[in-house]
mmCIF file of C-alpha atoms and ligand atoms in Angstrom:
data_model
loop_
_atom_site.group_PDB
_atom_site.id
_atom_site.type_symbol
_atom_site.label_atom_id
_atom_site.label_comp_id
_atom_site.label_asym_id
_atom_site.label_seq_id
_atom_site.Cartn_x
_atom_site.Cartn_y
_atom_site.Cartn_z
ATOM 1 C CA MET A 227 171.117 144.454 43.503
ATOM 2 C CA ASN A 228 171.203 147.407 41.842
ATOM 3 C CA LYS A 229 169.107 150.752 42.903
ATOM 4 C CA HIS A 230 167.329 152.398 40.500
ATOM 5 C CA VAL A 231 165.654 155.695 39.798
ATOM 6 C CA LEU A 232 163.473 157.320 37.605
ATOM 7 C CA ALA A 233 165.276 160.484 36.363
ATOM 8 C CA ALA A 234 163.873 163.262 33.746
ATOM 9 C CA ASP A 235 164.858 166.276 31.612
ATOM 10 C CA LEU A 236 161.668 168.414 31.154
ATOM 11 C CA GLY A 237 162.828 171.029 28.261
ATOM 12 C CA GLY A 238 160.864 173.625 26.458
ATOM 13 C CA THR A 239 159.973 171.308 23.751
ATOM 14 C CA ASN A 240 160.574 167.800 24.970
ATOM 15 C CA LEU A 241 159.978 165.590 28.455
ATOM 16 C CA ARG A 242 162.713 163.040 28.631
ATOM 17 C CA MET A 243 162.727 160.232 31.199
ATOM 18 C CA ALA A 244 164.559 157.067 31.922
ATOM 19 C CA VAL A 245 164.696 154.404 34.598
ATOM 20 C CA VAL A 246 168.793 154.756 35.506
ATOM 21 C CA ASP A 247 170.262 152.484 38.066
ATOM 22 C CA ASP A 248 173.478 153.277 40.522
ATOM 23 C CA THR A 249 176.118 152.688 38.040
ATOM 24 C CA GLY A 250 174.583 154.924 35.432
ATOM 25 C CA THR A 251 173.356 152.627 33.162
ATOM 26 C CA VAL A 252 170.058 153.772 31.589
ATOM 27 C CA ILE A 253 167.464 150.386 31.487
ATOM 28 C CA HIS A 254 164.622 152.581 29.878
ATOM 29 C CA ARG A 255 163.944 155.604 28.140
ATOM 30 C CA CYS A 256 160.739 157.389 27.707
ATOM 31 C CA ARG A 257 159.881 160.495 25.637
ATOM 32 C CA THR A 258 157.045 162.818 24.989
ATOM 33 C CA LYS A 259 156.299 166.823 24.288
ATOM 34 C CA THR A 260 156.006 169.386 26.906
ATOM 35 C CA PRO A 261 152.512 170.540 26.903
ATOM 36 C CA ALA A 262 152.554 173.842 24.705
ATOM 37 C CA SER A 263 149.638 175.319 26.226
ATOM 38 C CA GLY A 264 149.921 177.589 29.583
ATOM 39 C CA ASP A 265 148.206 174.950 31.770
ATOM 40 C CA TYR A 266 150.050 174.008 34.757
ATOM 41 C CA ALA A 267 147.980 171.189 35.399
ATOM 42 C CA GLU A 268 148.728 169.713 32.218
ATOM 43 C CA VAL A 269 152.332 169.683 32.833
ATOM 44 C CA VAL A 270 152.105 167.970 36.111
ATOM 45 C CA SER A 271 149.661 165.305 34.387
ATOM 46 C CA ARG A 272 152.067 164.862 31.566
ATOM 47 C CA ILE A 273 154.869 164.320 33.971
ATOM 48 C CA ALA A 274 153.081 161.470 35.868
ATOM 49 C CA GLU A 275 151.783 159.872 33.130
ATOM 50 C CA THR A 276 155.269 159.596 31.594
ATOM 51 C CA ALA A 277 156.637 158.474 34.935
ATOM 52 C CA LYS A 278 153.988 155.618 35.086
ATOM 53 C CA GLN A 279 154.764 154.430 31.856
ATOM 54 C CA CYS A 280 158.217 154.223 32.311
ATOM 55 C CA LEU A 281 157.780 152.206 35.621
ATOM 56 C CA ASP A 282 155.161 149.569 33.806
ATOM 57 C CA ALA A 283 157.615 149.146 31.292
ATOM 58 C CA VAL A 284 160.243 148.049 33.951
ATOM 59 C CA GLU A 285 158.294 146.432 36.520
ATOM 60 C CA ALA A 286 159.635 142.927 36.388
ATOM 61 C CA THR A 287 163.299 144.082 36.753
ATOM 62 C CA ALA A 288 163.584 147.474 38.728
ATOM 63 C CA SER A 289 161.665 149.121 41.181
ATOM 64 C CA PRO A 290 162.651 152.933 41.096
ATOM 65 C CA THR A 291 161.422 154.569 43.973
ATOM 66 C CA ARG A 292 161.641 158.311 43.540
ATOM 67 C CA LEU A 293 161.596 160.832 40.648
ATOM 68 C CA SER A 294 164.489 163.101 40.262
ATOM 69 C CA LEU A 295 163.560 166.021 37.509
ATOM 70 C CA ALA A 296 165.989 168.650 35.933
ATOM 71 C CA ILE A 297 163.995 171.572 34.910
ATOM 72 C CA PRO A 298 165.018 174.504 32.871
ATOM 73 C CA SER A 299 164.169 177.062 35.927
ATOM 74 C CA SER A 300 165.603 178.373 39.350
ATOM 75 C CA VAL A 301 164.553 175.952 42.144
ATOM 76 C CA ARG A 302 164.582 177.729 45.773
ATOM 77 C CA PRO A 303 166.688 174.337 47.816
ATOM 78 C CA TYR A 304 165.026 175.142 51.061
ATOM 79 C CA ASP A 305 161.555 174.533 49.937
ATOM 80 C CA GLY A 306 161.157 173.502 46.646
ATOM 81 C CA MET A 307 159.232 176.318 45.128
ATOM 82 C CA ILE A 308 160.230 177.336 41.113
ATOM 83 C CA VAL A 309 161.432 181.249 41.669
ATOM 84 C CA TYR A 310 162.484 181.819 37.923
ATOM 85 C CA SER A 311 161.236 179.742 34.924
ATOM 86 C CA PRO A 312 161.737 181.690 31.486
ATOM 87 C CA ALA A 313 161.428 178.835 29.093
ATOM 88 C CA ILE A 314 158.250 177.290 30.795
ATOM 89 C CA PRO A 315 156.467 180.107 32.457
ATOM 90 C CA GLN A 316 153.619 178.376 33.812
ATOM 91 C CA LEU A 317 156.048 176.883 36.347
ATOM 92 C CA ASN A 318 156.858 180.121 37.976
ATOM 93 C CA GLY A 319 155.798 180.230 41.469
ATOM 94 C CA SER A 320 154.711 176.373 41.695
ATOM 95 C CA ARG A 321 155.586 173.524 43.723
ATOM 96 C CA LEU A 322 156.197 171.101 40.962
ATOM 97 C CA ALA A 323 157.737 168.222 42.905
ATOM 98 C CA ASP A 324 154.829 168.038 45.490
ATOM 99 C CA ASP A 325 152.334 168.030 42.961
ATOM 100 C CA VAL A 326 153.775 165.463 40.829
ATOM 101 C CA SER A 327 154.419 163.587 44.114
ATOM 102 C CA GLN A 328 151.015 163.737 44.773
ATOM 103 C CA ALA A 329 150.027 162.474 41.234
ATOM 104 C CA LEU A 330 152.667 159.660 41.145
ATOM 105 C CA ARG A 331 152.528 158.806 45.178
ATOM 106 C CA MET A 332 156.510 158.865 45.028
ATOM 107 C CA PRO A 333 158.829 161.312 46.342
ATOM 108 C CA VAL A 334 159.892 163.925 43.609
ATOM 109 C CA THR A 335 162.817 166.104 43.575
ATOM 110 C CA LEU A 336 163.791 169.074 41.369
ATOM 111 C CA GLU A 337 166.939 170.652 40.073
ATOM 112 C CA ASN A 338 167.838 173.179 37.798
ATOM 113 C CA ASP A 339 169.047 171.927 34.298
ATOM 114 C CA ALA A 340 172.104 172.929 34.161
ATOM 115 C CA ASN A 341 172.890 172.194 37.703
ATOM 116 C CA ALA A 342 172.227 168.460 36.860
ATOM 117 C CA ALA A 343 174.144 168.658 33.994
ATOM 118 C CA ALA A 344 177.453 169.679 35.680
ATOM 119 C CA VAL A 345 176.561 166.828 38.000
ATOM 120 C CA GLY A 346 176.135 164.302 35.496
ATOM 121 C CA GLU A 347 179.545 165.324 33.850
ATOM 122 C CA ASN A 348 181.230 165.207 37.240
ATOM 123 C CA TRP A 349 179.573 161.912 37.817
ATOM 124 C CA LEU A 350 180.395 159.993 34.484
ATOM 125 C CA GLY A 351 181.437 162.737 31.900
ATOM 126 C CA ALA A 352 184.578 164.903 31.212
ATOM 127 C CA SER A 353 185.221 166.287 34.752
ATOM 128 C CA LYS A 354 184.602 162.628 36.484
ATOM 129 C CA ASP A 355 186.292 162.495 40.004
ATOM 130 C CA VAL A 356 187.554 166.232 39.509
ATOM 131 C CA ARG A 357 186.595 167.891 43.068
ATOM 132 C CA THR A 358 186.027 171.403 41.496
ATOM 133 C CA SER A 359 184.847 172.065 38.116
ATOM 134 C CA ILE A 360 182.295 173.942 36.428
ATOM 135 C CA CYS A 361 180.085 173.284 33.511
ATOM 136 C CA ILE A 362 178.839 175.379 30.630
ATOM 137 C CA THR A 363 176.077 174.621 28.049
ATOM 138 C CA LEU A 364 175.837 176.248 25.127
ATOM 139 C CA GLY A 365 172.252 175.747 23.843
ATOM 140 C CA THR A 366 169.441 178.303 22.745
ATOM 141 C CA GLY A 367 170.815 179.784 25.875
ATOM 142 C CA VAL A 368 173.502 179.548 28.142
ATOM 143 C CA GLY A 369 173.406 177.644 31.192
ATOM 144 C CA GLY A 370 175.847 177.224 33.980
ATOM 145 C CA GLY A 371 176.549 174.630 37.063
ATOM 146 C CA ILE A 372 179.395 174.665 39.491
ATOM 147 C CA ILE A 373 180.757 171.652 41.419
ATOM 148 C CA LEU A 374 182.740 173.206 44.513
ATOM 149 C CA ASN A 375 184.817 170.766 46.801
ATOM 150 C CA GLY A 376 182.509 167.697 45.701
ATOM 151 C CA GLU A 377 179.092 169.704 46.151
ATOM 152 C CA LEU A 378 176.671 171.242 43.861
ATOM 153 C CA TYR A 379 176.568 174.919 44.351
ATOM 154 C CA ARG A 380 173.360 176.543 44.495
ATOM 155 C CA GLY A 381 173.248 179.595 46.230
ATOM 156 C CA VAL A 382 170.923 180.873 48.999
ATOM 157 C CA ASP A 383 167.932 180.901 46.699
ATOM 158 C CA GLY A 384 169.092 178.258 44.102
ATOM 159 C CA THR A 385 169.837 180.609 41.618
ATOM 160 C CA ALA A 386 173.611 180.515 41.346
ATOM 161 C CA ALA A 387 175.730 179.797 38.309
ATOM 162 C CA GLU A 388 174.003 181.689 35.757
ATOM 163 C CA ILE A 389 176.912 182.041 34.040
ATOM 164 C CA GLY A 390 175.069 183.009 30.675
ATOM 165 C CA HIS A 391 174.214 186.260 32.149
ATOM 166 C CA ILE A 392 177.288 187.574 33.540
ATOM 167 C CA CYS A 393 178.393 190.810 31.673
ATOM 168 C CA ILE A 394 181.091 190.539 29.135
ATOM 169 C CA GLU A 395 180.007 193.496 26.966
ATOM 170 C CA PRO A 396 178.749 196.617 29.271
ATOM 171 C CA GLU A 397 176.988 198.292 26.538
ATOM 172 C CA GLY A 398 176.346 195.175 24.424
ATOM 173 C CA ARG A 399 173.010 193.653 23.475
ATOM 174 C CA LYS A 400 169.854 193.443 25.405
ATOM 175 C CA CYS A 401 169.413 190.149 27.347
ATOM 176 C CA GLY A 402 166.006 188.425 27.905
ATOM 177 C CA CYS A 403 167.155 188.623 31.638
ATOM 178 C CA GLY A 404 166.540 192.624 31.411
ATOM 179 C CA SER A 405 170.253 193.370 31.599
ATOM 180 C CA ARG A 406 172.692 193.971 28.300
ATOM 181 C CA GLY A 407 175.712 192.608 27.031
ATOM 182 C CA CYS A 408 175.281 189.101 28.611
ATOM 183 C CA LEU A 409 177.839 186.000 27.748
ATOM 184 C CA GLU A 410 174.200 184.358 26.392
ATOM 185 C CA GLN A 411 174.400 187.169 24.004
ATOM 186 C CA TYR A 412 177.361 186.301 22.389
ATOM 187 C CA ALA A 413 178.311 182.780 22.741
ATOM 188 C CA SER A 414 174.764 180.882 22.705
ATOM 189 C CA ALA A 415 173.602 179.045 19.294
ATOM 190 C CA THR A 416 171.156 181.905 18.936
ATOM 191 C CA ALA A 417 173.884 184.193 19.337
ATOM 192 C CA ILE A 418 176.253 182.773 16.750
ATOM 193 C CA ALA A 419 173.277 182.638 14.230
ATOM 194 C CA ARG A 420 172.826 186.616 15.038
ATOM 195 C CA MET A 421 176.553 187.571 14.673
ATOM 196 C CA ALA A 422 177.279 185.849 11.397
ATOM 197 C CA GLU A 423 173.918 187.691 9.863
ATOM 198 C CA GLU A 424 175.433 191.014 11.455
ATOM 199 C CA LEU A 425 178.700 189.988 9.710
ATOM 200 C CA LEU A 426 177.292 189.434 6.012
ATOM 201 C CA PRO A 427 177.689 192.893 4.716
ATOM 202 C CA GLU A 428 181.467 192.729 5.668
ATOM 203 C CA PHE A 429 181.944 189.499 3.551
ATOM 204 C CA PRO A 430 180.215 189.879 0.216
ATOM 205 C CA ASN A 431 181.774 186.769 -1.108
ATOM 206 C CA SER A 432 180.762 184.395 1.917
ATOM 207 C CA ILE A 433 178.874 181.514 0.999
ATOM 208 C CA LEU A 434 176.395 182.198 3.851
ATOM 209 C CA HIS A 435 174.618 184.668 1.516
ATOM 210 C CA GLY A 436 172.899 181.863 -0.093
ATOM 211 C CA ASP A 437 171.764 180.306 3.076
ATOM 212 C CA VAL A 438 168.385 180.969 3.718
ATOM 213 C CA SER A 439 168.282 179.791 7.541
ATOM 214 C CA ILE A 440 171.554 180.306 8.965
ATOM 215 C CA ASN A 441 172.151 178.412 12.038
ATOM 216 C CA ALA A 442 175.221 177.530 14.016
ATOM 217 C CA HIS A 443 175.476 174.324 12.234
ATOM 218 C CA SER A 444 175.493 175.747 9.143
ATOM 219 C CA ILE A 445 178.046 178.390 9.881
ATOM 220 C CA TYR A 446 180.052 175.698 11.218
ATOM 221 C CA ASN A 447 180.041 173.702 8.176
ATOM 222 C CA ALA A 448 181.066 177.146 6.268
ATOM 223 C CA GLY A 449 184.047 177.479 8.606
ATOM 224 C CA LYS A 450 185.321 173.968 8.137
ATOM 225 C CA GLY A 451 185.410 174.613 4.760
ATOM 226 C CA GLY A 452 187.157 177.858 5.168
ATOM 227 C CA ASP A 453 184.411 180.631 4.797
ATOM 228 C CA ASP A 454 185.816 183.714 6.569
ATOM 229 C CA LEU A 455 182.547 185.322 7.538
ATOM 230 C CA ALA A 456 181.931 181.798 9.534
ATOM 231 C CA LEU A 457 185.381 181.598 10.672
ATOM 232 C CA LYS A 458 185.333 185.168 12.083
ATOM 233 C CA THR A 459 182.029 184.672 13.928
ATOM 234 C CA PHE A 460 183.471 181.702 15.990
ATOM 235 C CA ARG A 461 186.380 183.616 16.679
ATOM 236 C CA ARG A 462 184.310 186.352 18.348
ATOM 237 C CA MET A 463 182.390 183.817 20.340
ATOM 238 C CA GLY A 464 185.688 182.569 21.560
ATOM 239 C CA TYR A 465 186.385 185.895 22.473
ATOM 240 C CA TYR A 466 183.512 186.623 24.526
ATOM 241 C CA LEU A 467 183.531 183.104 26.060
ATOM 242 C CA GLY A 468 187.011 183.550 27.004
ATOM 243 C CA ILE A 469 186.441 186.868 28.815
ATOM 244 C CA GLY A 470 183.345 184.878 30.545
ATOM 245 C CA LEU A 471 186.022 182.043 31.831
ATOM 246 C CA SER A 472 188.659 184.342 32.817
ATOM 247 C CA GLY A 473 186.025 185.855 35.603
ATOM 248 C CA LEU A 474 185.202 182.394 36.532
ATOM 249 C CA VAL A 475 188.833 181.441 36.602
ATOM 250 C CA ASN A 476 189.979 184.280 38.962
ATOM 251 C CA LEU A 477 186.819 183.748 41.143
ATOM 252 C CA LEU A 478 186.884 179.859 41.603
ATOM 253 C CA ASN A 479 190.196 178.387 40.516
ATOM 254 C CA PRO A 480 188.399 175.247 39.187
ATOM 255 C CA GLU A 481 190.409 172.222 37.992
ATOM 256 C CA VAL A 482 188.092 171.840 34.863
ATOM 257 C CA ILE A 483 185.572 173.855 32.864
ATOM 258 C CA VAL A 484 183.275 171.224 30.603
ATOM 259 C CA ILE A 485 181.688 173.203 27.811
ATOM 260 C CA GLY A 486 178.669 171.415 26.542
ATOM 261 C CA GLY A 487 175.349 172.246 24.923
ATOM 262 C CA GLY A 488 174.845 172.003 21.032
ATOM 263 C CA ALA A 489 176.942 174.825 20.072
ATOM 264 C CA SER A 490 179.665 173.134 21.579
ATOM 265 C CA ALA A 491 179.935 171.125 18.197
ATOM 266 C CA GLY A 492 181.826 174.470 17.060
ATOM 267 C CA TRP A 493 184.647 173.639 19.712
ATOM 268 C CA ASP A 494 187.673 173.415 16.890
ATOM 269 C CA LEU A 495 186.610 176.955 15.585
ATOM 270 C CA PHE A 496 186.089 178.638 18.859
ATOM 271 C CA ALA A 497 188.583 177.030 21.628
ATOM 272 C CA ASP A 498 191.717 178.680 20.369
ATOM 273 C CA GLU A 499 190.268 182.130 20.694
ATOM 274 C CA MET A 500 188.477 181.122 24.332
ATOM 275 C CA ARG A 501 191.942 179.810 25.404
ATOM 276 C CA SER A 502 194.044 182.788 24.290
ATOM 277 C CA GLU A 503 191.499 185.506 25.687
ATOM 278 C CA LEU A 504 191.226 183.529 29.132
ATOM 279 C CA ASP A 505 194.920 183.239 29.308
ATOM 280 C CA LYS A 506 195.354 187.157 28.566
ATOM 281 C CA ARG A 507 193.014 188.042 31.276
ATOM 282 C CA ALA A 508 193.234 185.710 34.163
ATOM 283 C CA PHE A 509 195.867 185.299 36.704
ATOM 284 C CA GLN A 510 198.760 183.205 35.340
ATOM 285 C CA GLN A 511 198.122 180.129 38.270
ATOM 286 C CA PRO A 512 194.619 179.683 37.916
ATOM 287 C CA ALA A 513 194.786 179.793 33.950
ATOM 288 C CA GLU A 514 197.512 177.003 33.597
ATOM 289 C CA ARG A 515 195.680 174.966 35.842
ATOM 290 C CA VAL A 516 192.343 174.691 34.486
ATOM 291 C CA LYS A 517 191.805 172.492 31.763
ATOM 292 C CA LEU A 518 189.048 173.438 29.391
ATOM 293 C CA LEU A 519 187.192 170.361 27.790
ATOM 294 C CA ARG A 520 184.400 169.455 25.809
ATOM 295 C CA ALA A 521 181.494 167.956 27.458
ATOM 296 C CA VAL A 522 180.999 164.049 26.980
ATOM 297 C CA LEU A 523 177.427 162.936 27.759
ATOM 298 C CA GLY A 524 175.637 165.187 25.321
ATOM 299 C CA ASP A 525 171.804 165.063 25.946
ATOM 300 C CA ASP A 526 172.168 162.736 28.998
ATOM 301 C CA ALA A 527 173.973 164.926 31.108
ATOM 302 C CA GLY A 528 171.220 166.287 32.541
ATOM 303 C CA ILE A 529 168.941 162.980 33.281
ATOM 304 C CA LEU A 530 172.424 161.247 34.443
ATOM 305 C CA GLY A 531 173.244 164.242 36.609
ATOM 306 C CA ALA A 532 169.226 163.846 37.917
ATOM 307 C CA ALA A 533 169.547 160.675 38.826
ATOM 308 C CA ARG A 534 172.951 160.817 40.539
ATOM 309 C CA LEU A 535 171.338 163.534 42.669
ATOM 310 C CA ALA A 536 168.594 161.338 43.734
ATOM 311 C CA LEU A 537 170.788 158.198 44.322
ATOM 312 C CA ASN A 538 172.985 160.279 46.872
ATOM 313 C CA SER A 539 169.980 161.649 48.448
ATOM 314 C CA THR A 540 169.352 160.436 51.959
ATOM 315 C CA ALA A 541 166.119 162.900 51.938
ATOM 316 C CA VAL A 542 162.964 161.074 52.034
ATOM 317 C CA GLY A 543 161.489 163.375 49.355
ATOM 318 C CA THR A 544 158.879 166.191 49.499
ATOM 319 C CA ALA A 545 155.918 163.701 49.365
HETATM 320 ZN ZN1 ZN B 853 171.190 188.176 30.750
#
């Protein structure tokens, strides 16, 4: 008999939930919108209601006994307090696991979404069976997760692996975190669009001049068609990613770095530049050792990672 858990990925826009078994097979999915208002109680009730729908739907075949939530926030490992939640600010300072647990009458645990994605890729994806790996998610922002010797590394307060906020350009662009020149400002989907717009005056013949809503996807398509502006934008992104990775490689000597998230779809336009910049800057031994791989689990990385954490957990939960 397989064990089952409820696993969820709470994003700024959507709440996706699934019943997952201990082989990583998703047996049922539920999806709803994340409440747009600033009301914390509404987030709690939306999660609990969606969980109940999911549980009702699988009632005949599975009995999940806990809920594992991936959230875009830093979670303090020792007491479950959410210490930083820029995408869903109403979670700041809350104990979401306790509150959902009360509403649902089931143990609930929390994990940062990029950490969960790293666990998911390490369980069933690109870094499967690798002991020391890093996962970087290139989306609207840039997230990171670190697996050290088979264990997720959270740091003392749960804020570790904020790879998107490593400085790679000291006097660079201001970042939402308060610093400037962070990797996120040069390697996220948002940054790709901004960098392309900044380059428009240098490339009067670029096809992107006719693009009213430039985004990472349209820039990628232009690049595939040979557009010089688009190609330069992705090379620039790869250059900055390579600088960031060289620091990580020198620091942690990982076996694999997995790169996922929507903007990783531009892989063939930035990977060469990323690799060559890494090789120029990192120590030779760890640079030769590390494999740079595309993520394989797509949007499911966070849910599967959350499921894995709950399946492996021996704790009785926070209820
Ligand atoms: Zn930052």
